Short mmCIF file of C-alpha atoms and ligand atoms in Angstrom, two decimals:
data_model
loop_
_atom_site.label_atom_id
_atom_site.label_comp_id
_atom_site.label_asym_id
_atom_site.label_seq_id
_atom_site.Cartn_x
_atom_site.Cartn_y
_atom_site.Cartn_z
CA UNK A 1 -40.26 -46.86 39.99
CA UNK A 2 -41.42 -44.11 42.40
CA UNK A 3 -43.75 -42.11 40.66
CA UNK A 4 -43.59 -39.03 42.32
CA UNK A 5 -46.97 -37.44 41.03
CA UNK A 6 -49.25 -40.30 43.17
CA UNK A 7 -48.58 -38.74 46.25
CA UNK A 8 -49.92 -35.68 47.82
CA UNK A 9 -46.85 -34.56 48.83
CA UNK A 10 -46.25 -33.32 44.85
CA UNK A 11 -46.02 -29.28 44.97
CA UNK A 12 -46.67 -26.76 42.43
CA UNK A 13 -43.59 -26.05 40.22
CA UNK A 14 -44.16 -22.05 40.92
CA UNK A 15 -46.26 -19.38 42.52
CA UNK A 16 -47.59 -18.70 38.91
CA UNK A 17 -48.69 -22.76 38.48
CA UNK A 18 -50.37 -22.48 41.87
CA UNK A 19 -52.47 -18.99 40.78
CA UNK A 20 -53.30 -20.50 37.45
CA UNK A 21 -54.71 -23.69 38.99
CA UNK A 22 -56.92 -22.03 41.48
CA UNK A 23 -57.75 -19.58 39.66
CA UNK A 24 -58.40 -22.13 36.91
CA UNK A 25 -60.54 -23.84 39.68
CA UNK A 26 -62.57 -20.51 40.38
CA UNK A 27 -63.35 -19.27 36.79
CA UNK A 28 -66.02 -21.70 35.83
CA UNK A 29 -69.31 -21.85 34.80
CA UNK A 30 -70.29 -19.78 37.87
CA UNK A 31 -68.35 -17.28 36.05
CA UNK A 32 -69.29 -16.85 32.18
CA UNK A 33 -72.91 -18.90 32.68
CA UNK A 34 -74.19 -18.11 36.32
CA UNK A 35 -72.97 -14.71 36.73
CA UNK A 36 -74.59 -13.16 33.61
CA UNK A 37 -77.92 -14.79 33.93
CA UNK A 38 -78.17 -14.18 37.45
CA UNK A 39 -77.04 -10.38 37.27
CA UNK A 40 -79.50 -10.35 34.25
CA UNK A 41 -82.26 -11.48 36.70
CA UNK A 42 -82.02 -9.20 39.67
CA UNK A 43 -81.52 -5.92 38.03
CA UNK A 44 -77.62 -5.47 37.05
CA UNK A 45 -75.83 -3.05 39.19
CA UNK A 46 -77.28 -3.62 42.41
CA UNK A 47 -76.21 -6.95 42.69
CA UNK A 48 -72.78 -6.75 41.05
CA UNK A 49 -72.31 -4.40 43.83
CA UNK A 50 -73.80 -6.49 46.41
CA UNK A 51 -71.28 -9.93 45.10
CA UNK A 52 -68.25 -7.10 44.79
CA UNK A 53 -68.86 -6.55 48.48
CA UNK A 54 -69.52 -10.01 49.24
CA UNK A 55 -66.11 -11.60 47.48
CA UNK A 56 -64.46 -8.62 49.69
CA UNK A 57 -65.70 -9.32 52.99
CA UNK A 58 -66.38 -13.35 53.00
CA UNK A 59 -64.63 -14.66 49.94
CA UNK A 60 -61.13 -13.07 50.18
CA UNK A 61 -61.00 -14.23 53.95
CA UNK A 62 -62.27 -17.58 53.56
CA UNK A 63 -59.99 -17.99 50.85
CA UNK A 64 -57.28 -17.02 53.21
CA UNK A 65 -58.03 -19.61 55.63
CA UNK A 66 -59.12 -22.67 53.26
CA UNK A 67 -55.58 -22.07 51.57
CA UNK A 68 -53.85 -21.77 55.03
CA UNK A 69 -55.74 -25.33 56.22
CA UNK A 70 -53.97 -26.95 53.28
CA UNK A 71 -50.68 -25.89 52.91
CA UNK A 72 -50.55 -26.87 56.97
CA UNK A 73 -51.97 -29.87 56.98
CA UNK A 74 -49.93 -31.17 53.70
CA UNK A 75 -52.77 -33.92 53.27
CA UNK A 76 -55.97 -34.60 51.21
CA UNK A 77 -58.51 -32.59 53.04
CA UNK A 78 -60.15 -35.42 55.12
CA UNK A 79 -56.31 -35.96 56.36
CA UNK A 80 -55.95 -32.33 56.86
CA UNK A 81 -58.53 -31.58 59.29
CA UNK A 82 -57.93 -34.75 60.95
CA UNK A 83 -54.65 -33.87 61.59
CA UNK A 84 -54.90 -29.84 62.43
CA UNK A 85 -57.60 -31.03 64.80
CA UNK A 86 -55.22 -33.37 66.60
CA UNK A 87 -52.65 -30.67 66.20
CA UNK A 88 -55.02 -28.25 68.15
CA UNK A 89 -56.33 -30.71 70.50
CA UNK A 90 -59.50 -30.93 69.77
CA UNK A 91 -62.30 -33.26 68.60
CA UNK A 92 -61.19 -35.96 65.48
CA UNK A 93 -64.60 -35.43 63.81
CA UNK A 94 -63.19 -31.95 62.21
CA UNK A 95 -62.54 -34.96 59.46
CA UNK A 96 -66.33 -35.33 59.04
CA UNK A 97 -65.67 -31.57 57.24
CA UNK A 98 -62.95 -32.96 54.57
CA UNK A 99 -65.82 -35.79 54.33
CA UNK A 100 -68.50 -33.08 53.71
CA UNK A 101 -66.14 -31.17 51.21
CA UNK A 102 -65.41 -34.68 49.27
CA UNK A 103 -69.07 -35.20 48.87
CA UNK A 104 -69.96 -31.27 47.63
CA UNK A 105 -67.02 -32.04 44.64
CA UNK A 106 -68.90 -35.85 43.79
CA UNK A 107 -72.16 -33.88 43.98
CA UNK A 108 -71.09 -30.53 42.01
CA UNK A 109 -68.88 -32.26 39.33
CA UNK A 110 -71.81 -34.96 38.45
CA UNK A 111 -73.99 -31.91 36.83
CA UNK A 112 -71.27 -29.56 35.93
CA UNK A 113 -70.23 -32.33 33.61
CA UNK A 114 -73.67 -32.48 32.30
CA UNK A 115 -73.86 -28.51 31.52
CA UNK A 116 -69.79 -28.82 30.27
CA UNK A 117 -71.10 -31.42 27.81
CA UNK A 118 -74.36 -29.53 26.70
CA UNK A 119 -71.61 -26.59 25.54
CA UNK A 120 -69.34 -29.44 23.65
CA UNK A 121 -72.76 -30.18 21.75
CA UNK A 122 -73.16 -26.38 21.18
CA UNK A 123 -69.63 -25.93 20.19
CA UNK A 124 -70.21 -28.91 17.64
CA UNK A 125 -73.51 -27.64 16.28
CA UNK A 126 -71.65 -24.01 15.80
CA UNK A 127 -69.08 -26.10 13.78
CA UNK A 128 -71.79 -27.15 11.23
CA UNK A 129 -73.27 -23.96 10.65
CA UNK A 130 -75.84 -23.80 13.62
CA UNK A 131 -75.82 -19.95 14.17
CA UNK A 132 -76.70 -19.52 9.99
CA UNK A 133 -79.83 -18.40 9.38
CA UNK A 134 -81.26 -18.99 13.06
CA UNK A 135 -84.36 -18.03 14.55
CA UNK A 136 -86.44 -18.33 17.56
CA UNK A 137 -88.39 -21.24 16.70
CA UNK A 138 -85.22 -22.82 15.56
CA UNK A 139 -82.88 -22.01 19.15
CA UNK A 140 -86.19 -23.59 20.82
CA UNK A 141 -85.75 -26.46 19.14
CA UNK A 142 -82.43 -26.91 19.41
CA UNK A 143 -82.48 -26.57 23.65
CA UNK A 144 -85.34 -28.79 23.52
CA UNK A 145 -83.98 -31.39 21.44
CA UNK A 146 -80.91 -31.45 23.38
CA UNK A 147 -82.28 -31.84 26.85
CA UNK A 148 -84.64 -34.92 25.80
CA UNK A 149 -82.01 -36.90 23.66
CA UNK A 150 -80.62 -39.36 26.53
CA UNK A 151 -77.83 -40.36 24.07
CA UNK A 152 -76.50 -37.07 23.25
CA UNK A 153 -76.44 -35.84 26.71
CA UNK A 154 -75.16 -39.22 27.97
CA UNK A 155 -72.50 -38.84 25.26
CA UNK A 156 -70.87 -35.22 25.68
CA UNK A 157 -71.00 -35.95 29.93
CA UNK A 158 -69.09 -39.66 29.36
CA UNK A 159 -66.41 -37.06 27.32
CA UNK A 160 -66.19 -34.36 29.97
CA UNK A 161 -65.93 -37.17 32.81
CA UNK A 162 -63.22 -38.77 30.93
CA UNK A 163 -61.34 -35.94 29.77
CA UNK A 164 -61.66 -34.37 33.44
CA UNK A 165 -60.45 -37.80 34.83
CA UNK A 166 -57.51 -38.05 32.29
CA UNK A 167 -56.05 -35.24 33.41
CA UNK A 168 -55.94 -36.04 37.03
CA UNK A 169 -55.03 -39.05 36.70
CA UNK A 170 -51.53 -37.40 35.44
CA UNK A 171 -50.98 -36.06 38.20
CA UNK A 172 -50.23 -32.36 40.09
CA UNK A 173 -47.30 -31.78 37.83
CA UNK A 174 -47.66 -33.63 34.48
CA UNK A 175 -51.82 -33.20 34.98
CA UNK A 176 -53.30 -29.96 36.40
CA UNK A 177 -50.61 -27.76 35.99
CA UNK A 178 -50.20 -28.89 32.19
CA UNK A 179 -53.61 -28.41 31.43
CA UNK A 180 -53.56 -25.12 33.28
CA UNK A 181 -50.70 -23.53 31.96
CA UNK A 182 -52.98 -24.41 28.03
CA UNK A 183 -56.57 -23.48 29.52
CA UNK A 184 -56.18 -20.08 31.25
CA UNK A 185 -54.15 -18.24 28.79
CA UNK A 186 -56.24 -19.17 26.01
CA UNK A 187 -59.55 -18.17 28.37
CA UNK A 188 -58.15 -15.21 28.95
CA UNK A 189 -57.32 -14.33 25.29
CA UNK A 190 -60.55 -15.70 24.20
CA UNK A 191 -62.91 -13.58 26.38
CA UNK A 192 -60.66 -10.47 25.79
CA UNK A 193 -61.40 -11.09 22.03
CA UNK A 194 -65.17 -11.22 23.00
CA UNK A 195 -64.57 -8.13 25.22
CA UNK A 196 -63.61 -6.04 21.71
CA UNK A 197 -65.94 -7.74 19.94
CA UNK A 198 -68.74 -6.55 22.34
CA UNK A 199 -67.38 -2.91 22.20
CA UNK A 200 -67.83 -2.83 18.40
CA UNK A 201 -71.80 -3.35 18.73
CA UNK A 202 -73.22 0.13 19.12
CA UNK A 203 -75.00 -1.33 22.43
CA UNK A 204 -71.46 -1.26 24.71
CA UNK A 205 -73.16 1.43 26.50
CA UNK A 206 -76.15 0.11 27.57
CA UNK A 207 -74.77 -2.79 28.64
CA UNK A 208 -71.96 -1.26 30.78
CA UNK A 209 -74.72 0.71 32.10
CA UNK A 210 -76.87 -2.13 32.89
CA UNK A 211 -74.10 -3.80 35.02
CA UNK A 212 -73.14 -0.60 36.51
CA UNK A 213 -76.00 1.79 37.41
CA UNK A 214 -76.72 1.46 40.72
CA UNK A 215 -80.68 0.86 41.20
CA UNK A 216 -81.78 0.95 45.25
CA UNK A 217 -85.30 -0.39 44.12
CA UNK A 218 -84.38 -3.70 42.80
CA UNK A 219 -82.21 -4.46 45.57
CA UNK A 220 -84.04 -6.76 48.11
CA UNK A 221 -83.64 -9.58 50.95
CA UNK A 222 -82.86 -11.75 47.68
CA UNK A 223 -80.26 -9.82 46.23
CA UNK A 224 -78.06 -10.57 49.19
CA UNK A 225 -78.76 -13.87 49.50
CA UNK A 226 -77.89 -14.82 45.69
CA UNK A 227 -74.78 -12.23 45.67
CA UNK A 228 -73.49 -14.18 48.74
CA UNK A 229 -74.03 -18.05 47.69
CA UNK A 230 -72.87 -16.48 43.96
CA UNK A 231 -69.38 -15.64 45.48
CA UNK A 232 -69.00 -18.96 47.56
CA UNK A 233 -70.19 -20.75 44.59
CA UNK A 234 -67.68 -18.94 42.05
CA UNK A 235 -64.70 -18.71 44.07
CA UNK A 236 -64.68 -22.29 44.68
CA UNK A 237 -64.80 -22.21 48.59
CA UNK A 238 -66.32 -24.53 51.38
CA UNK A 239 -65.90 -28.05 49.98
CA UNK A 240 -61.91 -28.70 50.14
CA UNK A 241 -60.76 -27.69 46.40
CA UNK A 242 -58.70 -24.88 47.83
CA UNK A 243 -57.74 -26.66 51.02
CA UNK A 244 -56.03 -29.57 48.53
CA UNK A 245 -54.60 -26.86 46.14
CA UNK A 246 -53.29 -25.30 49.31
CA UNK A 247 -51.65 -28.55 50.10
CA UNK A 248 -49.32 -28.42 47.35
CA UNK A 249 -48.76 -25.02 47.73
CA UNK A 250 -44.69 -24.81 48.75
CA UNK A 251 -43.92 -23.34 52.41
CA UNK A 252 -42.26 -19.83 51.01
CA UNK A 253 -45.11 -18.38 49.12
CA UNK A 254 -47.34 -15.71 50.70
CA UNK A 255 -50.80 -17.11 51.05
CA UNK A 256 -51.86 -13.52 51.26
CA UNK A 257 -50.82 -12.25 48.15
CA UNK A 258 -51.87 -14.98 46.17
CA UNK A 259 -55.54 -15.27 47.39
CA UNK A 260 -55.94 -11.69 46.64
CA UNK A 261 -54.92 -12.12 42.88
CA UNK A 262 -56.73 -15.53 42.89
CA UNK A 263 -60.37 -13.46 44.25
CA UNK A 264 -59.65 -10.53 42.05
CA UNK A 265 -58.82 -12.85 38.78
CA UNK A 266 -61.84 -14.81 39.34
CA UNK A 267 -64.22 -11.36 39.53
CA UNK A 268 -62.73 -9.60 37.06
CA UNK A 269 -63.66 -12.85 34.47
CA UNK A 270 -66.88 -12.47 35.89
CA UNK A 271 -67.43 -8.89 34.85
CA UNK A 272 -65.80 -9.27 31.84
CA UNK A 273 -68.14 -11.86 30.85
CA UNK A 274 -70.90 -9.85 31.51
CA UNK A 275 -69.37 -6.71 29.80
CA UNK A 276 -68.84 -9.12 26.37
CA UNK A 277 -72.43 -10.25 26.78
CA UNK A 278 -74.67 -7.41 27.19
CA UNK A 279 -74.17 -5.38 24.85
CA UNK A 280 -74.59 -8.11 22.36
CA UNK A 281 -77.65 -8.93 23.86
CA UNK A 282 -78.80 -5.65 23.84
CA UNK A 283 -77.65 -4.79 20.31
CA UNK A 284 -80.07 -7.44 19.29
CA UNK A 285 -82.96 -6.00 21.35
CA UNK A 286 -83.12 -9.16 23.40
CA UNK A 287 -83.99 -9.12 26.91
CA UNK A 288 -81.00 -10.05 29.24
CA UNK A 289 -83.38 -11.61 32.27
CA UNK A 290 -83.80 -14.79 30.78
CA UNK A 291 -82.35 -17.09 33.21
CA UNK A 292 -80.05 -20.16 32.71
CA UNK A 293 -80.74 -19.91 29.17
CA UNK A 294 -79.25 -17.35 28.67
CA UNK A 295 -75.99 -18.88 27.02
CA UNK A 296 -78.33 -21.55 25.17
CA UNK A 297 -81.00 -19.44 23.45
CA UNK A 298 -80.29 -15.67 23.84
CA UNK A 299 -76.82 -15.91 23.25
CA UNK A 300 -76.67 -17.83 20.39
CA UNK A 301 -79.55 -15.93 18.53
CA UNK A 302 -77.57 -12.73 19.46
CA UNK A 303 -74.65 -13.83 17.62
CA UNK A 304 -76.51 -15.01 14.98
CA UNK A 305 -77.43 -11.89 13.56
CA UNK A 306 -74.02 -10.65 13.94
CA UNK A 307 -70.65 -9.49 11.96
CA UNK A 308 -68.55 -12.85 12.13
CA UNK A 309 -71.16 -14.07 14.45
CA UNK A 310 -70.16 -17.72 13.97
CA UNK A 311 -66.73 -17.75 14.51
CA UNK A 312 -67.10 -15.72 17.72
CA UNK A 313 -70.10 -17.72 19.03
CA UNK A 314 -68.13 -20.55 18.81
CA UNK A 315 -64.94 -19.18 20.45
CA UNK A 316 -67.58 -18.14 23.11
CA UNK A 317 -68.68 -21.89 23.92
CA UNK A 318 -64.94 -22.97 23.41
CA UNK A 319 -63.98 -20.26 26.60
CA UNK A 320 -66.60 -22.06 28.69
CA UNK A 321 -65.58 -25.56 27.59
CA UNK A 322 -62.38 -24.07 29.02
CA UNK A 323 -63.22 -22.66 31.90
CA UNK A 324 -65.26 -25.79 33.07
CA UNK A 325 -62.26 -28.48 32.53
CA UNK A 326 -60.12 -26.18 34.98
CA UNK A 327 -62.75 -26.19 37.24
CA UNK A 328 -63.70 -29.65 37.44
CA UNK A 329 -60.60 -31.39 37.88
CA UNK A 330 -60.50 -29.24 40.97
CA UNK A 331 -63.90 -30.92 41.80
CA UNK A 332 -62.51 -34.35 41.92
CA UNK A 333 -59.23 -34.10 43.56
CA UNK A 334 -59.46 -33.91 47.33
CA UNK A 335 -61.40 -36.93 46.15
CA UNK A 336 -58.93 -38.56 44.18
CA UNK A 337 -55.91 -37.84 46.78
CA UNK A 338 -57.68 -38.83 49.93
CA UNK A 339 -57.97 -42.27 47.91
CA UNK A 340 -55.13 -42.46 47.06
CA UNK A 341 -53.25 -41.27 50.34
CA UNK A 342 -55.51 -43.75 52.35
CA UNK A 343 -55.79 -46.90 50.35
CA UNK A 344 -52.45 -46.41 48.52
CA UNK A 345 -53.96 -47.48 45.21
CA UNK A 346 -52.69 -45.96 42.06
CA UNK A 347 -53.99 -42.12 41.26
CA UNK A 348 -54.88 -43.92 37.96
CA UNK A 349 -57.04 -46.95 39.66
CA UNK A 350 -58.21 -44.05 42.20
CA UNK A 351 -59.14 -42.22 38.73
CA UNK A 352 -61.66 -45.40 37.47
CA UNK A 353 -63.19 -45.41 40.63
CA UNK A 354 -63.80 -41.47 41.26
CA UNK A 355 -64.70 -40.96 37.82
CA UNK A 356 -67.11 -43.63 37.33
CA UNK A 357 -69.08 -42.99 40.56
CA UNK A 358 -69.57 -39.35 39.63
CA UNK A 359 -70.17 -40.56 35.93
CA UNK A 360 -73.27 -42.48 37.65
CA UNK A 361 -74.45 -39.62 39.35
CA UNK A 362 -74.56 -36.99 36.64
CA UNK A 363 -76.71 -39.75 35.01
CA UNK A 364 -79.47 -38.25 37.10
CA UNK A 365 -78.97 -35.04 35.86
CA UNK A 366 -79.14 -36.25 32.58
CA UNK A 367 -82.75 -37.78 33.46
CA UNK A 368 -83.68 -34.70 34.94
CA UNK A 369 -84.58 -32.98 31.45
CA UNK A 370 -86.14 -35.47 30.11
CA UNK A 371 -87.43 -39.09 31.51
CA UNK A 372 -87.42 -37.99 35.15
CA UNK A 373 -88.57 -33.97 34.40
CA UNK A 374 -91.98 -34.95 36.70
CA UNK A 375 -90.22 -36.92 39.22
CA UNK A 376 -89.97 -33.65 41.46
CA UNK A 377 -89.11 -33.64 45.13
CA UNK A 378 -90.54 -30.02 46.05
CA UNK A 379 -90.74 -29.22 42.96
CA UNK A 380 -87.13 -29.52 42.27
CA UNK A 381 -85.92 -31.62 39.56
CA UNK A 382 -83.13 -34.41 40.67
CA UNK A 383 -80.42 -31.44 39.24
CA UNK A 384 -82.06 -28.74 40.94
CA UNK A 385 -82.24 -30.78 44.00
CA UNK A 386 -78.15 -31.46 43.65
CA UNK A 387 -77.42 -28.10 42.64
CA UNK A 388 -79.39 -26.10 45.94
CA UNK A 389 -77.89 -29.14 48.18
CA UNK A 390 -74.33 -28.61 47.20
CA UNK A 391 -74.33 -24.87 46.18
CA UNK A 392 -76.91 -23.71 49.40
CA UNK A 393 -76.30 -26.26 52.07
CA UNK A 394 -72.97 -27.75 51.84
CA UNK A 395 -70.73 -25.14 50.26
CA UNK A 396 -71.57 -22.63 52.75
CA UNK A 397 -71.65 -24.72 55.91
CA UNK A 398 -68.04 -26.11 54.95
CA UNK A 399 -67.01 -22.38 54.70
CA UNK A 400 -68.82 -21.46 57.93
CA UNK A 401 -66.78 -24.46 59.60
CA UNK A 402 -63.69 -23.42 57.94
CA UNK A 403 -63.52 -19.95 59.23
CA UNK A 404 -64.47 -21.11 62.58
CA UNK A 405 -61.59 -23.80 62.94
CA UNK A 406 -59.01 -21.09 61.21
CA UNK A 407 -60.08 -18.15 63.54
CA UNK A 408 -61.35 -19.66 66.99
CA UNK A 409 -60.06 -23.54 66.90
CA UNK A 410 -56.49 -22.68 65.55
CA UNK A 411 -54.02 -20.88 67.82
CA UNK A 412 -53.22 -17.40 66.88
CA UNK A 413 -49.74 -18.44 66.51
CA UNK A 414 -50.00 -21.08 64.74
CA UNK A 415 -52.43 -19.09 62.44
CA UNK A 416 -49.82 -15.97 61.98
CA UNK A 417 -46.84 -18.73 61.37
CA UNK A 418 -48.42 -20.12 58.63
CA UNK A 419 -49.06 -16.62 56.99
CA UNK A 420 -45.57 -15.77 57.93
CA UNK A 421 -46.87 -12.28 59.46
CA UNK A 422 -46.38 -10.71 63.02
CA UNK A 423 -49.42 -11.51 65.36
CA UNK A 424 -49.51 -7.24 65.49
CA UNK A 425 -49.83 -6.46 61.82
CA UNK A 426 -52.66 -4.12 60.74
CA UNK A 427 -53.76 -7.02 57.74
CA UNK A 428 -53.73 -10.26 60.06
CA UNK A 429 -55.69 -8.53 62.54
CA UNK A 430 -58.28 -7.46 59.94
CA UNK A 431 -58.04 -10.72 58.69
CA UNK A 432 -58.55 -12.36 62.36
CA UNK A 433 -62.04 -10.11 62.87
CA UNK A 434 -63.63 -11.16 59.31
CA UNK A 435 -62.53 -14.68 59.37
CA UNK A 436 -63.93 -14.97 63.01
CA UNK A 437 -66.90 -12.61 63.70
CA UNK A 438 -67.84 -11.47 60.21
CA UNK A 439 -67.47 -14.31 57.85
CA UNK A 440 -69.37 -16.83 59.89
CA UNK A 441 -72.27 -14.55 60.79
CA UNK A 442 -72.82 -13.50 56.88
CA UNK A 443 -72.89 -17.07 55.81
CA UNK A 444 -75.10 -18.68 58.49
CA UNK A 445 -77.28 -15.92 57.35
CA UNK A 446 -77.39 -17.19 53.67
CA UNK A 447 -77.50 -20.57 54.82
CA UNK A 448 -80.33 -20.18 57.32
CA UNK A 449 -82.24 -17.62 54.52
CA UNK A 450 -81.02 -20.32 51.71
CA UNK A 451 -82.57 -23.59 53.48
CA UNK A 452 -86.26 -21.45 54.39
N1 LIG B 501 -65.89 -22.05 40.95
C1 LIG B 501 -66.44 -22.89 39.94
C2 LIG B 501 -67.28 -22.02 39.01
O1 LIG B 501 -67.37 -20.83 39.17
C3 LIG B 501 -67.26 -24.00 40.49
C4 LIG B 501 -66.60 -24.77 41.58
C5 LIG B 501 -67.18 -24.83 42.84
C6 LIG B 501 -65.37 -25.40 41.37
C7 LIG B 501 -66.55 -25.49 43.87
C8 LIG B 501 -64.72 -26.06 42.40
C9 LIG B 501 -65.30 -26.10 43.65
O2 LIG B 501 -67.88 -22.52 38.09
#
């Protein structure tokens, strides 16, 4: 029987299945762990400002283009730029940048799975009465025992993987789009929840005034640098997860449109995350510049000496759960279809093989808290060396190349075809300068700045 979900030539059933999947692929942990702490670090406003300007100028475009690859290529992306580079006449080894883009996803996926599982252990601990009674000594405790128990991180990562790999092995239509269409509206309704929650505390103030007041002196050479790799990182660009949604993206929907709800969704989680979190921090007279643990240790104390806190801290670890399965299955399949498209093996067997390779991988990033915590190469641990590889290097030099091939490799024609606009229209000529001339010189910035 043909089984029409193993090839890539599957398409989203609508416009909305396509916006929930990428969007589902953008709201991640970037969004309700990253953003907070990192916004928490380097002063609040200024940088929300600075990643608000960034997602406009570099993400929207990019966006733009990575969809527009896909949807004309109609491969996995290794395919994709093969082809688009033969259809432009130009060099085959464009394919070396579906290559790079398959590698970012095996890289990112391995420790997102490890920091998806650590919230499945939090979400479990919640269960049995973890935010009762808890104090500093006690959240400590808790992160530390965590990170060194080998079996209990190896355990909640094997469930992520396998849950993650489930899914697409389905397929586009009976996979993503089914666990889609279940994730994002109950994200959504979750974090509005938290959102009313956090306006009961008598703190809402302070912490929409944290995020918003605009402070010149904290900005610095930093500020741009993080806001910039933040909205690569968050809106999922550079490595091929938006090129292969794109690719399943039918021919009569506006690639346009749909980006621009896609980068505006993604943000507007972002902030909203940070506007339920703040003011619960601050209505416990916790400081909010505590770094990645913020979610582990402030959070959790926060809630703890709060109305209901219980219930709501666990709804708060079930929305990242959430938001990290839509993300990840968008890690693994331009992985999963190029295999699949070039081997012609089942999108099951395809599956085994992707799953269990990244499975091995995150297995360092397990390590990397507790047996391997000294084995440092520059003082990174084996996670922080995947994470600044994948997030610094490799996310931003796949959306460097990606502009470049949409706006100078790519005819102009060919370009306003696939957007279905006139070559004279006021947006594709905006979008032409950012994609060509703006875009690439902001990111080789961050890259360059990122790498010294
Ligand atoms: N955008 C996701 C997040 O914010 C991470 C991600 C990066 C997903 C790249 C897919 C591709 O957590």
């Amino acid at each position: 029987m043909a089984n029409h979900n193993t090839t890539i030539h599957a398409h989203w059933s609508s416009r909305i299945t396509f916006i929930l999947a990428a969007t589902g692929s953008a709201v991640g942990l970037g969004n309700i762990w990253k953003f907070p702490y990192i916004t928490g670090e380097n002063g609040g406003g200024a940088f929300v400002l600075i990643y608000l300007l960034s997602v406009a100028i570099i993400g929207i475009p990019i966006i733009m283009a990575e969809t527009m690859l896909g949807r004309r290529g109609q491969m996995n992306p290794i395919a994709t730029m093969e082809h688009l580079a033969k259809e432009a006449k130009v060099t085959k080894l464009w394919g070396y940048l579906g290559w790079m883009g398959v590698l970012a996803g095996f890289i990112i996926l391995s420790f997102y799975s490890v920091i998806a599982g650590k919230t499945i252990a939090y979400a479990l601990k919640i269960m049995t009465g973890f935010l009762s009674q808890l104090n500093t000594d006690m959240v400590e405790h808790a992160v530390m025992s965590l990170n060194d128990s080998i079996f209990a991180l190896t355990l909640w990562h094997t469930v992520f993987i396998s849950v993650t790999m489930y899914i697409v092995a389905r397929g586009i239509n009976e996979g993503i789009e089914q666990a889609v269409k279940f994730l994002m509206p109950g994200l959504f309704l979750i974090l509005l929840i938290l959102v009313a929650y956090a306006m009961t505390t008598d703190s809402f103030g302070t912490g929409i005034s944290f995020m918003f007041n605009f402070d010149l002196d904290s900005v610095t050479g930093t500020t741009f640098l993080l806001a910039m790799g933040q909205a690569f990182f968050t809106l999922s660009l550079g490595m091929g997860a938006i090129m292969v949604y794109g690719s399943y993206l039918p021919k009569d929907i506006s690639i346009g449109q749909t980006a621009l709800v896609i980068a505006i969704t993604d943000t507007a989680v972002a902030i909203l995350a940070g506007v339920a979190i703040f003011p619960i921090v601050f209505a416990n007279a916790f400081e909010p510049s505590m770094g990645p643990d913020l979610i582990f240790k402030t959070l959790p104390m926060a809630f703890s000496h709060m109305f209901a806190g219980n219930l709501f801290g666990l709804m708060f670890f079930v929305l990242l759960i959430f938001a990290a399965l839509s993300s990840s299955i968008s890690l693994i399949e331009p992985a999963v279809s190029y295999v699949v498209e070039k081997y012609e093996i089942s999108r099951q067997n395809a599956c085994i093989i992707a799953g269990a390779l990244t499975w091995a991988l995150g297995m360092g990033t397990v390590f990397s808290t507790n047996i391997w915590v000294d084995a440092t190469i520059f003082d990174k641990t084996f996670f922080e060396v995947l994470e600044f590889i994948s997030a610094n290097v490799l996310l931003p030099l796949g959306g460097i190349l990606m502009a470049v091939f949409a706006g100078w490799v790519m005819t102009l024609e060919s370009t306003a075809e696939e957007f279905e606009v006139s070559k004279e229209s006021f947006l594709f000529k905006l979008w032409r300068i950012l994609v060509r001339y703006v875009a690439p010189a902001a990111v080789t910035i961050v890259l360059i700045a990122g790498l010294f």
